[in-house]
mmCIF file of C-alpha atoms in Angstrom:
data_model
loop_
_atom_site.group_PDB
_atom_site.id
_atom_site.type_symbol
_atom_site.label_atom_id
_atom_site.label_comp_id
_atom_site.label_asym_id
_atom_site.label_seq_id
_atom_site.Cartn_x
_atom_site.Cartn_y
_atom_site.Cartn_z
ATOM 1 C CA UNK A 505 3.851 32.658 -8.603
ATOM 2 C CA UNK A 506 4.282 30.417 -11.484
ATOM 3 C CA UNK A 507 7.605 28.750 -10.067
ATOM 4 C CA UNK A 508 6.036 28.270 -6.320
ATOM 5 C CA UNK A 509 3.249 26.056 -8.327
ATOM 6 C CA UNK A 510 5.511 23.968 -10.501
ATOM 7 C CA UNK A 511 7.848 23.560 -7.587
ATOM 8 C CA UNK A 512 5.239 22.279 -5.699
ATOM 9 C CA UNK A 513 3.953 19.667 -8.722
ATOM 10 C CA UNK A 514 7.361 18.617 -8.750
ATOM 11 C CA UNK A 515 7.641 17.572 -5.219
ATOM 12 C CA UNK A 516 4.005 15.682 -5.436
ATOM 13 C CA UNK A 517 5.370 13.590 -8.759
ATOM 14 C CA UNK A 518 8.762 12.912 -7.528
ATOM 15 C CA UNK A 519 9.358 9.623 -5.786
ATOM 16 C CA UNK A 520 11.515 10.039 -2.246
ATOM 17 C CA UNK A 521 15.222 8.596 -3.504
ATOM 18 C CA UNK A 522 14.636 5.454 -1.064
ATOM 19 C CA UNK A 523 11.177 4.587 -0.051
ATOM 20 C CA UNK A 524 10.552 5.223 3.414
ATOM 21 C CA UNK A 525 10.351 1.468 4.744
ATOM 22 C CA UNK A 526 14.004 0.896 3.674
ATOM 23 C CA UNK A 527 15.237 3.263 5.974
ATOM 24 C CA UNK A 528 17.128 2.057 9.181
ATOM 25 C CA UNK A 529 14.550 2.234 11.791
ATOM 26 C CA UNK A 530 12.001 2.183 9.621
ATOM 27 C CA UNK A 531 8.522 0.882 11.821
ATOM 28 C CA UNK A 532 6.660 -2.140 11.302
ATOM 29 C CA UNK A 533 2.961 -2.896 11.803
ATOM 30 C CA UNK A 534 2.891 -4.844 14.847
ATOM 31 C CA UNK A 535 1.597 -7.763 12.693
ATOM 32 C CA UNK A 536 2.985 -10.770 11.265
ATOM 33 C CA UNK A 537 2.786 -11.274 7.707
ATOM 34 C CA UNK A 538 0.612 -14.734 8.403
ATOM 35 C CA UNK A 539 -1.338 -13.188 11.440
ATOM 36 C CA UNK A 540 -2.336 -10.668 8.649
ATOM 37 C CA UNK A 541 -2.995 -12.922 6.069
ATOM 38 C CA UNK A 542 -5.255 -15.236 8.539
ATOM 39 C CA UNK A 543 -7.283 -12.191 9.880
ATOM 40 C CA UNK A 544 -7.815 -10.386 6.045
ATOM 41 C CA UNK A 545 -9.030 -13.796 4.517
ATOM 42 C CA UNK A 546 -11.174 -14.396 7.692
ATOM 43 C CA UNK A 547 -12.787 -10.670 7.492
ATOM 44 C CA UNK A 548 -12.696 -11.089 3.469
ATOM 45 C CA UNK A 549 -13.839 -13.812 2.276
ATOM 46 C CA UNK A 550 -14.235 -13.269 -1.075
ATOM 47 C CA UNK A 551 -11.052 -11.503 -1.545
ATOM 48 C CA UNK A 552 -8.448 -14.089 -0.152
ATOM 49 C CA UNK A 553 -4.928 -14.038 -0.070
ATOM 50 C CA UNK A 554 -2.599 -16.686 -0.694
ATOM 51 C CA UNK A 555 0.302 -17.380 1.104
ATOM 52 C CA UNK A 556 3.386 -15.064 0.466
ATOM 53 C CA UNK A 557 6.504 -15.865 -1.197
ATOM 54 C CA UNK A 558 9.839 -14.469 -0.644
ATOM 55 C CA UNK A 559 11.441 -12.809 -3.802
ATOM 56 C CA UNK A 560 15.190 -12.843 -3.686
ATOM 57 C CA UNK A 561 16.060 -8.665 -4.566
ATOM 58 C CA UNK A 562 19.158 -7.430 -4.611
ATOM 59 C CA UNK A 563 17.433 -4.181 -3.480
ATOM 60 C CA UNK A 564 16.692 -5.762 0.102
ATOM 61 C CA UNK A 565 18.568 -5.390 3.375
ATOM 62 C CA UNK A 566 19.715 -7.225 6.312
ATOM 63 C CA UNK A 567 16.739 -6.131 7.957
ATOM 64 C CA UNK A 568 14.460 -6.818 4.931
ATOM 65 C CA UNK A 569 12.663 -9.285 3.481
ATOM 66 C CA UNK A 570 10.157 -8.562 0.203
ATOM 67 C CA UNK A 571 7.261 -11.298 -0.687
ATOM 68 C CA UNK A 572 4.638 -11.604 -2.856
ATOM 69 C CA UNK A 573 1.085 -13.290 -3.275
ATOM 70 C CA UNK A 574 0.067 -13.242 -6.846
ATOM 71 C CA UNK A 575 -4.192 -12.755 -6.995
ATOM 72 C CA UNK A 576 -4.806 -13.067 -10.265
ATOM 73 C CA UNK A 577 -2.741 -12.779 -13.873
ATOM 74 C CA UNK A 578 -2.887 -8.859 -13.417
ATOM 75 C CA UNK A 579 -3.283 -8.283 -9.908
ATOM 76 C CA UNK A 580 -0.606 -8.866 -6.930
ATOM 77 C CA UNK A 581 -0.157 -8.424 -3.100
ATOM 78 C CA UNK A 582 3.232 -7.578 -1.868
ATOM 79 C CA UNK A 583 4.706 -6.059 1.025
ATOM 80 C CA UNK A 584 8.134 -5.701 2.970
ATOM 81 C CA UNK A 585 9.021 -7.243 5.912
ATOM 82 C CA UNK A 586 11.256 -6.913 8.543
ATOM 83 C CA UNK A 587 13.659 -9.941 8.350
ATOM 84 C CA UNK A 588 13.342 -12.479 11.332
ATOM 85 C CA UNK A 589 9.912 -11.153 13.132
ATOM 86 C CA UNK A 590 7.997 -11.174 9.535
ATOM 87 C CA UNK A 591 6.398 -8.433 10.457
ATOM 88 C CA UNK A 592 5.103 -5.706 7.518
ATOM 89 C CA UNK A 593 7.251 -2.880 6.903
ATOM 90 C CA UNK A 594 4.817 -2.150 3.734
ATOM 91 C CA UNK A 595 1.574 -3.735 2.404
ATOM 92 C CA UNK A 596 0.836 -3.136 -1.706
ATOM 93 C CA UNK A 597 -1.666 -3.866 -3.849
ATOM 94 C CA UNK A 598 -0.321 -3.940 -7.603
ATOM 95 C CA UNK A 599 -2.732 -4.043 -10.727
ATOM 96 C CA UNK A 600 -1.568 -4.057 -14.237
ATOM 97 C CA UNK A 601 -4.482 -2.812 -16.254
ATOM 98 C CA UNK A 602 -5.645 -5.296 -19.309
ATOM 99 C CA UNK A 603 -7.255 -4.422 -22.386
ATOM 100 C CA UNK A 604 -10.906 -5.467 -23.529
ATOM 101 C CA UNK A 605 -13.635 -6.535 -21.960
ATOM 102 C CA UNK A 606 -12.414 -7.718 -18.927
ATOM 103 C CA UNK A 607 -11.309 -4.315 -17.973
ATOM 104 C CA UNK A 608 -13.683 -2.561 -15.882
ATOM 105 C CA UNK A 609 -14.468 -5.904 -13.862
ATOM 106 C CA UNK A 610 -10.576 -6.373 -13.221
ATOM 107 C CA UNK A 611 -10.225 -2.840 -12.678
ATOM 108 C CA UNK A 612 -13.218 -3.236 -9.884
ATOM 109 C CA UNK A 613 -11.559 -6.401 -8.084
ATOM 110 C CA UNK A 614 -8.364 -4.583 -7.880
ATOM 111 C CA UNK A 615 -10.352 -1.575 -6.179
ATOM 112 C CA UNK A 616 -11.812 -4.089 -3.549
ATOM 113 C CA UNK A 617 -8.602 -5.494 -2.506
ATOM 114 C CA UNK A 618 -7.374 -1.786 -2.091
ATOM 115 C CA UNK A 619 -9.949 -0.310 -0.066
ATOM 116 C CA UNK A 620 -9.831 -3.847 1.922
ATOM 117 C CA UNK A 621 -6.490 -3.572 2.032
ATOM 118 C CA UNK A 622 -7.280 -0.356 3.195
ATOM 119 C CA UNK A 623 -9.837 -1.009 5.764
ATOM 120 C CA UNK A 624 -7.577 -3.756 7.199
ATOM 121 C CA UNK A 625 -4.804 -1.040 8.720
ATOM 122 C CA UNK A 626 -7.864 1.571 9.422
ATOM 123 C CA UNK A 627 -10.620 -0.654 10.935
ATOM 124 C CA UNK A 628 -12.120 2.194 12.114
ATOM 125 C CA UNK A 629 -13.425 2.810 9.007
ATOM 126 C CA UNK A 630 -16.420 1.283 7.634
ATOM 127 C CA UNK A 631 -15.851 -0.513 3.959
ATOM 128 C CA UNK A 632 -17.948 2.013 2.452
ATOM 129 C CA UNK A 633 -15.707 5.014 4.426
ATOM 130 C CA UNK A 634 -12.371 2.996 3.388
ATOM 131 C CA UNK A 635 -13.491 3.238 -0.319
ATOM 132 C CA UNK A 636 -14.331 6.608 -0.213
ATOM 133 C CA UNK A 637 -11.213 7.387 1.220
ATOM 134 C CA UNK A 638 -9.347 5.005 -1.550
ATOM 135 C CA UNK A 639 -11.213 6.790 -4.371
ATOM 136 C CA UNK A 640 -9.830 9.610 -2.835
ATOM 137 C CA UNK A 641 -6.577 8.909 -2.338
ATOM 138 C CA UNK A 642 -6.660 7.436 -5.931
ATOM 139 C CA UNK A 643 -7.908 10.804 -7.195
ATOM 140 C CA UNK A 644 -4.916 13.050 -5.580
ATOM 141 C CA UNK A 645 -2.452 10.429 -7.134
ATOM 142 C CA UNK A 646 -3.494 10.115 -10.820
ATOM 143 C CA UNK A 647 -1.547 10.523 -13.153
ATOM 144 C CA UNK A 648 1.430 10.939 -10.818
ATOM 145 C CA UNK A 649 4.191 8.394 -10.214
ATOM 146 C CA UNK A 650 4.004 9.226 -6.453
ATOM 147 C CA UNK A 651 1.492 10.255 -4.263
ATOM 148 C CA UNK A 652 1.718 9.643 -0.092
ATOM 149 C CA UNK A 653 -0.936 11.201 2.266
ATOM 150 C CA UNK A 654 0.346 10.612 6.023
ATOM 151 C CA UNK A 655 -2.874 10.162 8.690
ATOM 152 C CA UNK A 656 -1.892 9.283 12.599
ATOM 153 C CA UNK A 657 0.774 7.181 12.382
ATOM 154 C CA UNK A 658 -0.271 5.474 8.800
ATOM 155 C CA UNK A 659 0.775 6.430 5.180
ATOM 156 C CA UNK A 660 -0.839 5.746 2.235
ATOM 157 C CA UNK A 661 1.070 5.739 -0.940
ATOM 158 C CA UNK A 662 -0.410 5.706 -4.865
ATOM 159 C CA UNK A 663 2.038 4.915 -7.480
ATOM 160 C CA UNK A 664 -0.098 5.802 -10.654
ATOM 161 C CA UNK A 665 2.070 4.242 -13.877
ATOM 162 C CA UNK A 666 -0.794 5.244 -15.833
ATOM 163 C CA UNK A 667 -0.970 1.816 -18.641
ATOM 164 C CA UNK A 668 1.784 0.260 -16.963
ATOM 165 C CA UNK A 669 -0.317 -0.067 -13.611
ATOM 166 C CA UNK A 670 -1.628 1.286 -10.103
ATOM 167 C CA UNK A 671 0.065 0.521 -7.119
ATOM 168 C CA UNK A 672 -1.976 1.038 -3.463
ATOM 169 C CA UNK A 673 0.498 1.038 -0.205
ATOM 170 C CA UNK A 674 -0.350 1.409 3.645
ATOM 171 C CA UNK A 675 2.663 1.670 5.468
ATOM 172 C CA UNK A 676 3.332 2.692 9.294
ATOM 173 C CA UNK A 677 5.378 5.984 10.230
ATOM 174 C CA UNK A 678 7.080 6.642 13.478
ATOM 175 C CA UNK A 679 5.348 9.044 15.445
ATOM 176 C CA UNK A 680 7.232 11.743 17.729
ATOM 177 C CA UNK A 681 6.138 14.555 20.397
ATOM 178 C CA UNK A 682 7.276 17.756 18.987
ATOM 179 C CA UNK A 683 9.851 19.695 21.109
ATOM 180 C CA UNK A 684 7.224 22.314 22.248
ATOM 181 C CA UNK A 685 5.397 19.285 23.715
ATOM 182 C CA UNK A 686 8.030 17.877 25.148
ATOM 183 C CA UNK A 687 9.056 20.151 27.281
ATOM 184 C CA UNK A 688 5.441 20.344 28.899
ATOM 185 C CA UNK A 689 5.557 17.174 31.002
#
């Protein structure tokens, strides 16, 4: 019984080999990076998000395009895109925690973006239901350097890094009829 548990802590700490939005094939929101932008300033006003910038990787694809919006001196929006359309592949919200005084209050904007962030690819939530359901997410991922929780065709990632920072992604998955289903048409 020991070995089935640390098996299974292994799988929830270790990052997949190639995050999932690099794949070929790999879905996108059906959302433009600025048509996102536009709508999450509009809805959140006091959270706004400037525009993106592209940031030359040799990580990305033909298909891929990465870009960043830098909030504040330890907080940052990024995401992937798919290359030509624009459209997200992957939307993060980075914080790199500071020391002093100024923690807990940057530690509290970062949380807002998140569970906007959040509430922006689940608007069926309400904010206070999107930051339970960060706080939650948050709490399954601590202290591990991955954490992904698939709901409907969304998955939400944690990257805790511990000192070296938090990172909060939403990300679509392709959905798929199982066989059994199929077959039932």
């Amino acid at each position: 019984m020991p070995g089935a548990s640390l098996s299974l802590h292994a799988a929830e700490t270790t990052a997949p080999a190639t995050a999932p939005y690099l794949l070929a094939g790999a879905p996108s929101f059906d959302q433009s990076i600025s048509e996102f932008r536009e709508t999450f300033n509009h809805n959140n006003p006091t959270l706004p998000l400037d525009e993106f910038r592209a940031i030359d990787s040799a990580r990305d694809t033909p298909t891929l395009t990465r870009a960043a919006s830098k909030i504040n001196e330890n907080l940052y929006a990024s995401t992937a895109l798919e290359r030509g359309t624009l459209k997200i592949k992957s939307m993060q919200i980075t914080w790199l925690p500071i020391q002093g005084p100024e923690q807990k209050a940057a530690k509290a904007k970062a949380l807002e973006y998140m569970s906007a962030i959040l509430q922006a690819f689940t608007p069926a939530l309400t904010k206070a239901q999107s930051q339970q359901k960060l706080q939650k997410l948050l709490t399954s991922g601590k202290n591990k350097r991955y954490y992904a929780d698939t709901e409907g065709a969304i998955r939400y990632v944690v990257a805790d890094n511990g000192e070296k920072g938090l990172t909060f992604a939403v990300e679509p998955i392709k959905l798929t009829l199982s066989d059994s289903l199929g077959g039932a048409n």
